[in-house]
Amino acid sequence: MKIFIFFFLSTVSCVVSAWECGDYDKYSQSVGQHLEIASDVFFGRVLSGSVESEGENGFDVSIEVDVLLEVKGDLEDRITLFTHSQPPFPEFILGGSYVFFLYGNTSLDFCNYLIETAVPIDSLDELREYSKRRDIRSVEQVREVLMYIEGNLNK
């Protein structure tokens, strides 16, 4: 019986998915590094989303995002972003607020840095007030974004 189990397990392969992050990697790089290498960084709110069969861009989820406060880049007031519906890809809440980091395209994968915020932030004053809070888990990351903005204002 042990021989059969060994033979069975050694001949049947398991389905495994593996990915490797490129120049940007939320798992091994700090917020500051992402602020430097990202082409676009902005505070936004998810307005709508749709799940479809895999489209021509290779993704099955599109989300419409209201750009509230630009940190880096030059974007329109609204942007459509693309991702996949299955983990490890990011999940979004309709009406949810996030800091989005884009790297030269409009796709979001598991390597993209993404910070969820508790409330929509659409001005520098609101960002300063938000970053004073101590009851929100991601506030340290948001403070780094604020320091980046203020550092670039003084240049």
Short mmCIF file of the C-alpha atoms (twelve columns), coordinates in Angstrom:
data_MODEL
# 
_entry.id   MODEL 
# 
loop_
_atom_site.group_PDB 
_atom_site.id 
_atom_site.type_symbol 
_atom_site.label_atom_id 
_atom_site.label_alt_id 
_atom_site.label_comp_id 
_atom_site.label_asym_id 
_atom_site.label_seq_id 
_atom_site.Cartn_x 
_atom_site.Cartn_y 
_atom_site.Cartn_z 
_atom_site.pdbx_PDB_model_num 
ATOM 1   C CA . MET A 1   0.000   0.000  0.000   1 
ATOM 2   C CA . LYS A 2   2.845   2.418  0.843   1 
ATOM 3   C CA . ILE A 3   4.432   1.715  -2.513  1 
ATOM 4   C CA . PHE A 4   1.166   2.483  -4.294  1 
ATOM 5   C CA . ILE A 5   0.760   5.789  -2.432  1 
ATOM 6   C CA . PHE A 6   4.369   6.738  -3.170  1 
ATOM 7   C CA . PHE A 7   3.981   5.808  -6.849  1 
ATOM 8   C CA . PHE A 8   0.689   7.702  -7.118  1 
ATOM 9   C CA . LEU A 9   2.051   10.855 -5.467  1 
ATOM 10  C CA . SER A 10  5.247   10.812 -7.497  1 
ATOM 11  C CA . THR A 11  3.477   10.464 -10.854 1 
ATOM 12  C CA . VAL A 12  0.589   12.868 -10.314 1 
ATOM 13  C CA . SER A 13  1.630   16.472 -10.527 1 
ATOM 14  C CA . CYS A 14  -0.008  19.217 -8.532  1 
ATOM 15  C CA . VAL A 15  -1.306  22.349 -10.175 1 
ATOM 16  C CA . VAL A 16  0.791   25.244 -8.973  1 
ATOM 17  C CA . SER A 17  0.758   28.890 -9.924  1 
ATOM 18  C CA . ALA A 18  3.880   30.957 -9.457  1 
ATOM 19  C CA . TRP A 19  4.584   34.591 -10.188 1 
ATOM 20  C CA . GLU A 20  7.546   36.847 -9.889  1 
ATOM 21  C CA . CYS A 21  7.398   40.579 -9.416  1 
ATOM 22  C CA . GLY A 22  9.549   42.758 -11.667 1 
ATOM 23  C CA . ASP A 23  10.861  46.227 -10.871 1 
ATOM 24  C CA . TYR A 24  8.158   46.860 -8.297  1 
ATOM 25  C CA . ASP A 25  7.261   44.497 -5.481  1 
ATOM 26  C CA . LYS A 26  5.017   45.425 -2.548  1 
ATOM 27  C CA . TYR A 27  6.451   42.566 -0.518  1 
ATOM 28  C CA . SER A 28  10.086  43.654 -0.467  1 
ATOM 29  C CA . GLN A 29  10.047  47.395 -1.186  1 
ATOM 30  C CA . SER A 30  9.018   50.270 1.059   1 
ATOM 31  C CA . VAL A 31  6.340   52.856 0.323   1 
ATOM 32  C CA . GLY A 32  9.119   55.362 -0.348  1 
ATOM 33  C CA . GLN A 33  10.653  53.130 -2.997  1 
ATOM 34  C CA . HIS A 34  7.265   52.708 -4.640  1 
ATOM 35  C CA . LEU A 35  6.725   56.464 -4.631  1 
ATOM 36  C CA . GLU A 36  9.984   56.844 -6.551  1 
ATOM 37  C CA . ILE A 37  9.457   54.097 -9.150  1 
ATOM 38  C CA . ALA A 38  5.712   54.458 -9.769  1 
ATOM 39  C CA . SER A 39  4.665   56.499 -12.794 1 
ATOM 40  C CA . ASP A 40  1.374   57.558 -11.177 1 
ATOM 41  C CA . VAL A 41  0.283   57.715 -7.549  1 
ATOM 42  C CA . PHE A 42  -3.098  59.043 -6.485  1 
ATOM 43  C CA . PHE A 43  -5.831  58.876 -3.876  1 
ATOM 44  C CA . GLY A 44  -8.999  57.552 -5.447  1 
ATOM 45  C CA . ARG A 45  -12.460 56.167 -4.796  1 
ATOM 46  C CA . VAL A 46  -13.902 53.140 -6.609  1 
ATOM 47  C CA . LEU A 47  -17.052 54.230 -8.436  1 
ATOM 48  C CA . SER A 48  -17.996 51.044 -10.260 1 
ATOM 49  C CA . GLY A 49  -16.653 47.729 -11.406 1 
ATOM 50  C CA . SER A 50  -17.477 44.900 -13.732 1 
ATOM 51  C CA . VAL A 51  -16.423 41.311 -14.147 1 
ATOM 52  C CA . GLU A 52  -16.383 39.989 -17.673 1 
ATOM 53  C CA . SER A 53  -14.753 37.199 -19.549 1 
ATOM 54  C CA . GLU A 54  -11.096 37.860 -20.166 1 
ATOM 55  C CA . GLY A 55  -10.923 40.841 -22.499 1 
ATOM 56  C CA . GLU A 56  -8.361  41.891 -25.037 1 
ATOM 57  C CA . ASN A 57  -6.122  43.296 -22.287 1 
ATOM 58  C CA . GLY A 58  -6.028  39.904 -20.543 1 
ATOM 59  C CA . PHE A 59  -7.881  40.982 -17.390 1 
ATOM 60  C CA . ASP A 60  -11.410 40.077 -16.335 1 
ATOM 61  C CA . VAL A 61  -12.188 42.927 -13.907 1 
ATOM 62  C CA . SER A 62  -12.377 46.604 -14.742 1 
ATOM 63  C CA . ILE A 63  -12.912 49.274 -12.110 1 
ATOM 64  C CA . GLU A 64  -13.800 52.914 -12.648 1 
ATOM 65  C CA . VAL A 65  -11.932 55.137 -10.181 1 
ATOM 66  C CA . ASP A 66  -12.518 58.780 -9.301  1 
ATOM 67  C CA . VAL A 67  -9.086  60.452 -8.979  1 
ATOM 68  C CA . LEU A 68  -9.399  62.572 -5.819  1 
ATOM 69  C CA . LEU A 69  -5.848  63.760 -5.076  1 
ATOM 70  C CA . GLU A 70  -2.887  63.293 -7.393  1 
ATOM 71  C CA . VAL A 71  0.459   62.648 -5.777  1 
ATOM 72  C CA . LYS A 72  2.504   61.871 -8.880  1 
ATOM 73  C CA . GLY A 73  1.712   61.760 -12.585 1 
ATOM 74  C CA . ASP A 74  -0.833  63.461 -14.787 1 
ATOM 75  C CA . LEU A 75  -4.212  61.720 -14.858 1 
ATOM 76  C CA . GLU A 76  -7.738  62.571 -15.884 1 
ATOM 77  C CA . ASP A 77  -10.478 62.995 -13.251 1 
ATOM 78  C CA . ARG A 78  -11.523 59.371 -13.794 1 
ATOM 79  C CA . ILE A 79  -9.516  56.337 -14.779 1 
ATOM 80  C CA . THR A 80  -10.375 52.734 -15.624 1 
ATOM 81  C CA . LEU A 81  -8.071  50.159 -14.054 1 
ATOM 82  C CA . PHE A 82  -7.866  46.436 -14.790 1 
ATOM 83  C CA . THR A 83  -7.165  43.415 -12.610 1 
ATOM 84  C CA . HIS A 84  -8.167  39.793 -12.115 1 
ATOM 85  C CA . SER A 85  -10.998 38.540 -9.931  1 
ATOM 86  C CA . GLN A 86  -9.080  35.763 -8.181  1 
ATOM 87  C CA . PRO A 87  -6.520  35.985 -5.356  1 
ATOM 88  C CA . PRO A 88  -3.720  36.976 -5.068  1 
ATOM 89  C CA . PHE A 89  -4.942  39.955 -7.094  1 
ATOM 90  C CA . PRO A 90  -6.301  42.908 -5.085  1 
ATOM 91  C CA . GLU A 91  -9.969  43.050 -4.153  1 
ATOM 92  C CA . PHE A 92  -11.863 46.332 -4.208  1 
ATOM 93  C CA . ILE A 93  -14.957 47.570 -2.424  1 
ATOM 94  C CA . LEU A 94  -17.385 49.750 -4.372  1 
ATOM 95  C CA . GLY A 95  -17.121 53.177 -2.777  1 
ATOM 96  C CA . GLY A 96  -13.821 52.161 -1.175  1 
ATOM 97  C CA . SER A 97  -10.940 54.625 -0.997  1 
ATOM 98  C CA . TYR A 98  -7.353  53.725 -1.806  1 
ATOM 99  C CA . VAL A 99  -3.940  55.105 -2.642  1 
ATOM 100 C CA . PHE A 100 -3.168  53.631 -6.065  1 
ATOM 101 C CA . PHE A 101 0.365   53.109 -7.364  1 
ATOM 102 C CA . LEU A 102 0.623   52.571 -11.135 1 
ATOM 103 C CA . TYR A 103 3.738   51.553 -13.024 1 
ATOM 104 C CA . GLY A 104 3.330   52.802 -16.567 1 
ATOM 105 C CA . ASN A 105 -0.003  51.088 -17.274 1 
ATOM 106 C CA . THR A 106 -3.532  50.705 -15.936 1 
ATOM 107 C CA . SER A 107 -3.255  47.136 -14.689 1 
ATOM 108 C CA . LEU A 108 -3.201  46.154 -11.021 1 
ATOM 109 C CA . ASP A 109 -1.609  42.899 -9.960  1 
ATOM 110 C CA . PHE A 110 -0.368  41.371 -6.732  1 
ATOM 111 C CA . CYS A 111 2.920   43.313 -6.988  1 
ATOM 112 C CA . ASN A 112 1.272   46.767 -7.120  1 
ATOM 113 C CA . TYR A 113 1.406   48.758 -3.943  1 
ATOM 114 C CA . LEU A 114 -2.088  49.687 -2.810  1 
ATOM 115 C CA . ILE A 115 -3.112  51.349 0.449   1 
ATOM 116 C CA . GLU A 116 -6.709  51.276 1.640   1 
ATOM 117 C CA . THR A 117 -7.862  54.429 3.396   1 
ATOM 118 C CA . ALA A 118 -10.794 54.639 5.787   1 
ATOM 119 C CA . VAL A 119 -12.244 57.763 4.152   1 
ATOM 120 C CA . PRO A 120 -11.888 59.463 0.769   1 
ATOM 121 C CA . ILE A 121 -9.039  61.998 0.787   1 
ATOM 122 C CA . ASP A 122 -9.285  64.760 -1.799  1 
ATOM 123 C CA . SER A 123 -7.116  67.580 -0.450  1 
ATOM 124 C CA . LEU A 124 -3.758  68.087 1.198   1 
ATOM 125 C CA . ASP A 125 -5.476  69.408 4.330   1 
ATOM 126 C CA . GLU A 126 -7.599  66.245 4.601   1 
ATOM 127 C CA . LEU A 127 -4.463  64.153 4.115   1 
ATOM 128 C CA . ARG A 128 -2.702  65.990 6.930   1 
ATOM 129 C CA . GLU A 129 -5.662  65.435 9.262   1 
ATOM 130 C CA . TYR A 130 -5.952  61.781 8.270   1 
ATOM 131 C CA . SER A 131 -2.264  61.146 8.887   1 
ATOM 132 C CA . LYS A 132 -2.636  62.341 12.506  1 
ATOM 133 C CA . ARG A 133 -4.999  59.482 13.304  1 
ATOM 134 C CA . ARG A 134 -3.692  56.621 15.402  1 
ATOM 135 C CA . ASP A 135 -6.670  54.286 15.121  1 
ATOM 136 C CA . ILE A 136 -6.092  53.226 11.502  1 
ATOM 137 C CA . ARG A 137 -3.694  50.461 10.570  1 
ATOM 138 C CA . SER A 138 -2.445  51.933 7.273   1 
ATOM 139 C CA . VAL A 139 -1.861  55.457 8.579   1 
ATOM 140 C CA . GLU A 140 1.943   54.988 8.737   1 
ATOM 141 C CA . GLN A 141 2.026   54.280 5.014   1 
ATOM 142 C CA . VAL A 142 -0.202  57.281 4.327   1 
ATOM 143 C CA . ARG A 143 2.166   59.466 6.384   1 
ATOM 144 C CA . GLU A 144 5.002   58.441 4.056   1 
ATOM 145 C CA . VAL A 145 2.917   59.588 1.094   1 
ATOM 146 C CA . LEU A 146 2.271   62.908 2.870   1 
ATOM 147 C CA . MET A 147 6.009   63.362 3.557   1 
ATOM 148 C CA . TYR A 148 6.716   62.664 -0.124  1 
ATOM 149 C CA . ILE A 149 4.191   65.314 -1.211  1 
ATOM 150 C CA . GLU A 150 5.479   67.898 1.265   1 
ATOM 151 C CA . GLY A 151 9.073   67.163 0.267   1 
ATOM 152 C CA . ASN A 152 8.229   67.806 -3.372  1 
ATOM 153 C CA . LEU A 153 6.304   70.997 -2.539  1 
ATOM 154 C CA . ASN A 154 9.432   72.467 -0.978  1 
ATOM 155 C CA . LYS A 155 11.563  71.826 -4.078  1 
# 
